[in-house]
XYZ file of C-alpha atoms in Angstrom:
65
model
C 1.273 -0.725 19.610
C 0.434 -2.572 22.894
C 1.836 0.480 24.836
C -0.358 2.873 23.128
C -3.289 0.885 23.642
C -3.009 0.054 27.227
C -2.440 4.111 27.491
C -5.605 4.811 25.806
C -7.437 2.286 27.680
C -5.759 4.004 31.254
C -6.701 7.586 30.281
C -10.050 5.888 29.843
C -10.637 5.487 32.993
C -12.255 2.049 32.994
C -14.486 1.142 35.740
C -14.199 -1.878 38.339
C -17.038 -4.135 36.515
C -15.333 -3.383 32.745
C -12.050 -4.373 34.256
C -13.028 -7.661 35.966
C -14.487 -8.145 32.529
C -11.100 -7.692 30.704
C -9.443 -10.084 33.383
C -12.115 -12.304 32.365
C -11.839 -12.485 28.889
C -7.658 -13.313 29.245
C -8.105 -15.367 31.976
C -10.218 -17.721 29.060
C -7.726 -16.740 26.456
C -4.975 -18.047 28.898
C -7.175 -21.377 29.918
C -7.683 -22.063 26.078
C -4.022 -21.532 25.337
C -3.301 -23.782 28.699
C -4.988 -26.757 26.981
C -3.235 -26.229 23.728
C -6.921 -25.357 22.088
C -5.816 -23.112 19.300
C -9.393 -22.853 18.112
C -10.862 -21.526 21.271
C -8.137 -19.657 21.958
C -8.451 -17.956 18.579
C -12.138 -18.006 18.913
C -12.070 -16.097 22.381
C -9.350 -13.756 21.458
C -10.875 -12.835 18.507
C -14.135 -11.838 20.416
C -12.348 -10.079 22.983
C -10.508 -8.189 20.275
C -14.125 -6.967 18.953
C -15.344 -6.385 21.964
C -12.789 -3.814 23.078
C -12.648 -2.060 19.964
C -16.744 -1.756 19.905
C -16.047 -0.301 23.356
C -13.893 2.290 22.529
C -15.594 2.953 19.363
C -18.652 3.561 21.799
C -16.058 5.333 24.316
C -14.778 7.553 21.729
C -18.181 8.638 20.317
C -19.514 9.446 23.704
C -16.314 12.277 24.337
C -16.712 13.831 21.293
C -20.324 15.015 22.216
């Protein structure tokens, strides 16, 4: 499942600024995991996880037009 994601997010196309805020958004996953705070890990993950899947919902919409 990962692989097919990180495909659909490549043939995206994503630019600089929506990258850096991917890195972002693990680099707090990985600092919340780092300090063994499930919570905020979850908490952050879980966002992330919405977020990318409102952007390609959004993403997705937009090609079909």
């Amino acid at each position: 499942m990962l692989e097919v994601a990180s495909q659909v997010i490549t043939d995206l196309h994503p630019s600089i600024d929506v990258l850096k805020h991917v890195v972002d958004r693990h680099r707090e996953v990985f600092e919340a995991v780092q300090k063994r705070d499930g919570e905020l890990a979850f908490s952050v993950m879980s966002n992330h996880i919405i977020d990318v899947r409102n952007r390609l919902a959004k993403s997705s919409a937009q090609a079909k037009q």
